[in-house]
CSV table of C-alpha atoms in Angstrom, one decimal:
chain,number,residue,atom,x,y,z
P,261,UNK,CA,18.5,28.7,3.5
P,262,UNK,CA,17.9,24.9,4.0
P,263,UNK,CA,14.5,25.5,3.2
P,264,UNK,CA,15.0,27.3,-0.2
P,265,UNK,CA,17.4,24.6,-1.3
P,266,UNK,CA,14.7,21.9,-0.2
P,267,UNK,CA,12.0,23.6,-2.6
P,268,UNK,CA,14.3,23.9,-5.1
P,269,UNK,CA,15.8,20.6,-5.1
P,270,UNK,CA,11.9,19.4,-4.9
P,271,UNK,CA,10.9,21.6,-7.8
P,272,UNK,CA,13.5,20.1,-10.1
P,273,UNK,CA,11.9,17.3,-9.4
P,274,UNK,CA,9.7,17.3,-10.0
P,275,UNK,CA,9.9,18.9,-12.7
P,276,UNK,CA,11.7,15.9,-14.7
P,277,UNK,CA,8.8,13.8,-13.0
P,278,UNK,CA,6.5,15.7,-15.4
P,279,UNK,CA,9.6,16.2,-18.3
P,280,UNK,CA,9.9,12.3,-18.2
P,281,UNK,CA,6.2,11.5,-18.3
P,282,UNK,CA,4.8,14.1,-20.5
P,283,UNK,CA,3.4,11.2,-22.8
P,284,UNK,CA,1.5,8.9,-20.6
P,285,UNK,CA,0.0,12.2,-18.6
P,286,UNK,CA,-0.8,13.4,-22.2
P,287,UNK,CA,-3.1,10.3,-22.1
P,288,UNK,CA,-3.9,10.0,-18.4
P,289,UNK,CA,-5.9,13.7,-17.9
P,290,UNK,CA,-9.2,13.3,-16.1
P,291,UNK,CA,-11.2,15.9,-18.0
P,292,UNK,CA,-12.2,14.3,-21.9
P,293,UNK,CA,-10.2,16.3,-24.5
P,294,UNK,CA,-8.6,18.6,-22.1
P,295,UNK,CA,-6.0,20.2,-23.9
P,296,UNK,CA,-4.5,22.7,-20.9
P,297,UNK,CA,-0.8,22.0,-20.9
P,298,UNK,CA,-1.1,24.0,-17.3
P,299,UNK,CA,-3.6,21.2,-15.3
P,300,UNK,CA,-5.2,22.7,-12.8
P,301,UNK,CA,-4.5,19.6,-9.9
P,302,UNK,CA,-1.3,17.3,-10.5
P,303,UNK,CA,-2.1,13.8,-8.9
P,304,UNK,CA,1.4,11.4,-8.4
P,305,UNK,CA,1.1,7.9,-9.1
P,306,UNK,CA,-2.1,5.9,-10.9
P,307,UNK,CA,-2.4,3.7,-8.7
P,308,UNK,CA,-6.2,3.2,-6.4
P,309,UNK,CA,-5.9,6.6,-4.6
P,310,UNK,CA,-4.8,8.5,-7.1
P,311,UNK,CA,-8.0,7.2,-9.3
P,312,UNK,CA,-10.1,7.6,-7.1
P,313,UNK,CA,-9.5,11.0,-6.3
P,314,UNK,CA,-8.8,11.9,-9.8
P,315,UNK,CA,-12.5,10.1,-10.1
P,316,UNK,CA,-13.5,12.4,-6.8
P,317,UNK,CA,-12.6,15.4,-7.8
P,318,UNK,CA,-13.8,14.6,-11.8
P,319,UNK,CA,-17.1,14.2,-10.2
P,320,UNK,CA,-17.0,17.8,-8.1
P,321,UNK,CA,-16.1,19.2,-11.2
P,322,UNK,CA,-12.6,19.8,-11.2
P,323,UNK,CA,-11.3,18.3,-14.9
P,324,UNK,CA,-8.3,20.1,-15.1
P,325,UNK,CA,-6.3,17.4,-13.6
P,326,UNK,CA,-3.1,15.4,-14.8
P,327,UNK,CA,-2.2,12.0,-13.0
P,328,UNK,CA,1.5,11.2,-13.5
P,329,UNK,CA,2.7,7.2,-13.5
P,330,UNK,CA,5.8,6.5,-12.8
P,331,UNK,CA,5.8,2.7,-14.5
P,332,UNK,CA,3.8,1.3,-17.8
P,333,UNK,CA,0.9,0.7,-15.7
P,334,UNK,CA,-2.3,1.7,-14.2
P,335,UNK,CA,-3.6,0.5,-11.4
P,336,UNK,CA,-0.4,0.7,-9.0
P,337,UNK,CA,0.3,-2.9,-6.7
P,338,UNK,CA,-2.9,-4.2,-8.5
P,339,UNK,CA,-1.3,-6.1,-11.6
P,340,UNK,CA,-0.8,-9.6,-12.9
P,341,UNK,CA,2.6,-11.5,-14.2
P,342,UNK,CA,1.8,-14.2,-17.0
P,343,UNK,CA,4.2,-17.6,-15.0
P,344,UNK,CA,4.0,-21.0,-16.9
P,345,UNK,CA,1.1,-19.9,-19.1
P,346,UNK,CA,-1.3,-18.4,-16.6
P,347,UNK,CA,-1.9,-15.4,-15.4
P,348,UNK,CA,-1.1,-14.9,-11.1
P,349,UNK,CA,-2.9,-11.4,-9.8
P,350,UNK,CA,0.6,-9.3,-8.2
P,351,UNK,CA,-1.3,-7.1,-5.4
P,352,UNK,CA,-4.0,-6.3,-3.4
P,353,UNK,CA,-5.6,-10.3,-3.6
P,354,UNK,CA,-7.4,-9.4,-0.1
P,355,UNK,CA,-10.0,-6.9,0.9
P,356,UNK,CA,-10.1,-6.6,4.7
P,357,UNK,CA,-12.7,-5.0,6.9
P,358,UNK,CA,-16.1,-6.8,5.5
P,359,UNK,CA,-17.0,-8.0,8.7
P,360,UNK,CA,-16.8,-4.8,11.3
P,361,UNK,CA,-19.2,-2.2,12.0
P,362,UNK,CA,-18.2,-0.5,8.8
P,363,UNK,CA,-17.5,-2.0,6.2
P,364,UNK,CA,-15.3,-1.6,3.5
P,365,UNK,CA,-15.7,0.5,0.6
P,366,UNK,CA,-14.3,-1.3,-2.1
P,367,UNK,CA,-16.4,-4.2,-1.1
P,368,UNK,CA,-19.8,-3.7,-2.8
P,369,UNK,CA,-17.2,-2.9,-5.4
P,370,UNK,CA,-15.8,-6.2,-5.7
P,371,UNK,CA,-19.6,-8.3,-5.4
P,372,UNK,CA,-21.4,-6.2,-6.9
P,373,UNK,CA,-20.6,-3.4,-9.5
P,374,UNK,CA,-17.0,-6.1,-11.1
P,375,UNK,CA,-18.8,-9.3,-9.9
P,376,UNK,CA,-15.4,-10.9,-8.8
P,377,UNK,CA,-15.3,-14.3,-7.6
P,378,UNK,CA,-14.4,-13.8,-3.8
P,379,UNK,CA,-13.1,-16.7,-0.5
P,380,UNK,CA,-13.8,-15.8,3.0
P,381,UNK,CA,-10.0,-16.1,4.5
P,382,UNK,CA,-10.0,-18.6,7.2
P,383,UNK,CA,-6.6,-19.1,9.1
P,384,UNK,CA,-8.0,-21.1,12.3
P,385,UNK,CA,-7.2,-24.8,10.5
P,386,UNK,CA,-4.3,-23.4,9.0
P,387,UNK,CA,-0.8,-25.3,9.4
P,388,UNK,CA,2.1,-22.7,9.9
P,389,UNK,CA,5.9,-23.9,9.6
P,390,UNK,CA,9.0,-21.5,10.5
P,391,UNK,CA,11.2,-23.0,8.1
P,392,UNK,CA,15.1,-22.1,9.3
P,393,UNK,CA,16.7,-20.1,7.2
P,394,UNK,CA,19.4,-22.9,5.7
P,395,UNK,CA,16.4,-25.9,5.7
P,396,UNK,CA,14.5,-27.8,8.0
P,397,UNK,CA,11.4,-26.7,10.3
P,398,UNK,CA,11.6,-24.8,13.7
P,399,UNK,CA,9.9,-26.6,16.2
P,400,UNK,CA,6.3,-25.3,17.7
P,401,UNK,CA,8.0,-24.6,20.6
P,402,UNK,CA,10.5,-22.0,18.8
P,403,UNK,CA,7.6,-20.9,16.1
P,404,UNK,CA,5.3,-19.9,18.8
P,405,UNK,CA,8.3,-17.9,20.9
P,406,UNK,CA,8.4,-15.8,17.4
P,407,UNK,CA,4.5,-15.2,17.1
P,408,UNK,CA,4.7,-14.8,20.7
P,409,UNK,CA,7.0,-11.6,20.0
P,410,UNK,CA,5.0,-10.5,17.5
P,411,UNK,CA,2.1,-10.4,19.4
P,412,UNK,CA,4.2,-7.8,21.5
P,413,UNK,CA,5.8,-6.2,19.2
P,414,UNK,CA,2.1,-5.1,18.0
P,415,UNK,CA,0.8,-4.2,21.3
P,416,UNK,CA,3.8,-2.2,21.7
P,417,UNK,CA,3.2,-0.3,18.4
P,418,UNK,CA,-0.5,-0.1,19.4
P,419,UNK,CA,0.2,1.4,22.3
P,420,UNK,CA,2.2,3.6,21.3
P,421,UNK,CA,0.1,4.4,18.4
P,422,UNK,CA,-2.8,5.9,21.6
P,423,UNK,CA,-0.1,8.9,22.1
P,424,UNK,CA,-0.3,10.3,19.0
P,425,UNK,CA,-2.4,13.2,18.1
P,426,UNK,CA,-5.6,12.1,16.4
P,427,UNK,CA,-5.1,13.9,13.6
P,428,UNK,CA,-2.8,11.7,11.3
P,429,UNK,CA,-0.5,13.9,11.2
P,430,UNK,CA,2.3,12.2,13.1
P,431,UNK,CA,1.6,8.2,12.1
P,432,UNK,CA,4.4,6.2,11.0
P,433,UNK,CA,5.8,3.4,9.7
P,434,UNK,CA,5.5,-0.4,11.5
P,435,UNK,CA,9.5,-0.4,10.8
P,436,UNK,CA,9.6,3.3,12.1
P,437,UNK,CA,7.7,2.0,15.1
P,438,UNK,CA,9.9,-1.2,15.7
P,439,UNK,CA,12.5,1.4,15.8
P,440,UNK,CA,11.6,3.7,18.0
P,441,UNK,CA,10.8,0.7,20.5
P,442,UNK,CA,14.3,-1.4,20.2
P,443,UNK,CA,12.6,-3.7,18.5
P,444,UNK,CA,14.1,-3.4,14.8
P,445,UNK,CA,14.0,-6.5,13.3
P,446,UNK,CA,17.1,-8.1,11.2
P,447,UNK,CA,16.5,-9.2,7.7
P,448,UNK,CA,17.1,-13.0,9.1
P,449,UNK,CA,13.7,-15.5,7.7
P,450,UNK,CA,13.2,-15.7,11.2
P,451,UNK,CA,13.2,-12.1,12.5
P,452,UNK,CA,11.5,-11.3,8.9
P,453,UNK,CA,8.3,-13.4,9.8
P,454,UNK,CA,7.2,-10.8,12.6
P,455,UNK,CA,7.1,-8.3,9.8
P,456,UNK,CA,5.0,-10.3,8.0
P,457,UNK,CA,2.7,-11.6,11.3
P,458,UNK,CA,2.4,-8.3,11.9
P,459,UNK,CA,1.0,-7.0,8.5
P,460,UNK,CA,-1.3,-10.2,7.4
P,461,UNK,CA,-2.6,-9.8,11.6
């Protein structure tokens, strides 16, 4: 009974999404000139993953694809915001994994295809200040204590990750991992730095 109700609820949500974005969806067809009102494939989200999925399907000869997007732009987190007359890039500012054994497939696109100007991030000589919620800076010992705690949380996450099956089906967010290890980070800025550190590390 619960499964049936859940299936009905999901079907209604999908139907509402399709109806709400019908005008956008018509312009988001992968196949040029595709007029089918019953696409064979629906991709939810026109971020980099959704666009890449649509491109790969098209290359494989599957062109009856509909990409749904909830926002008014394509690109997901990659967009720009005008700030004081200057375009500020928001999201997707770094390409990770460019110095390992396997090259990130985005890196050749950034360099060769798009010819974007890029800089290597070097944090070795970066001054790191951890600011108090009410103003001022934490002393170096307190800041180091926070960084050590962040490393501990990260190591616990790696240990937990090693216990999961390699299928990837049991993947979880960092926040969920912290909760399972009873290391939930509250919203105070000093504790929030743990989460930011884990994202940046």
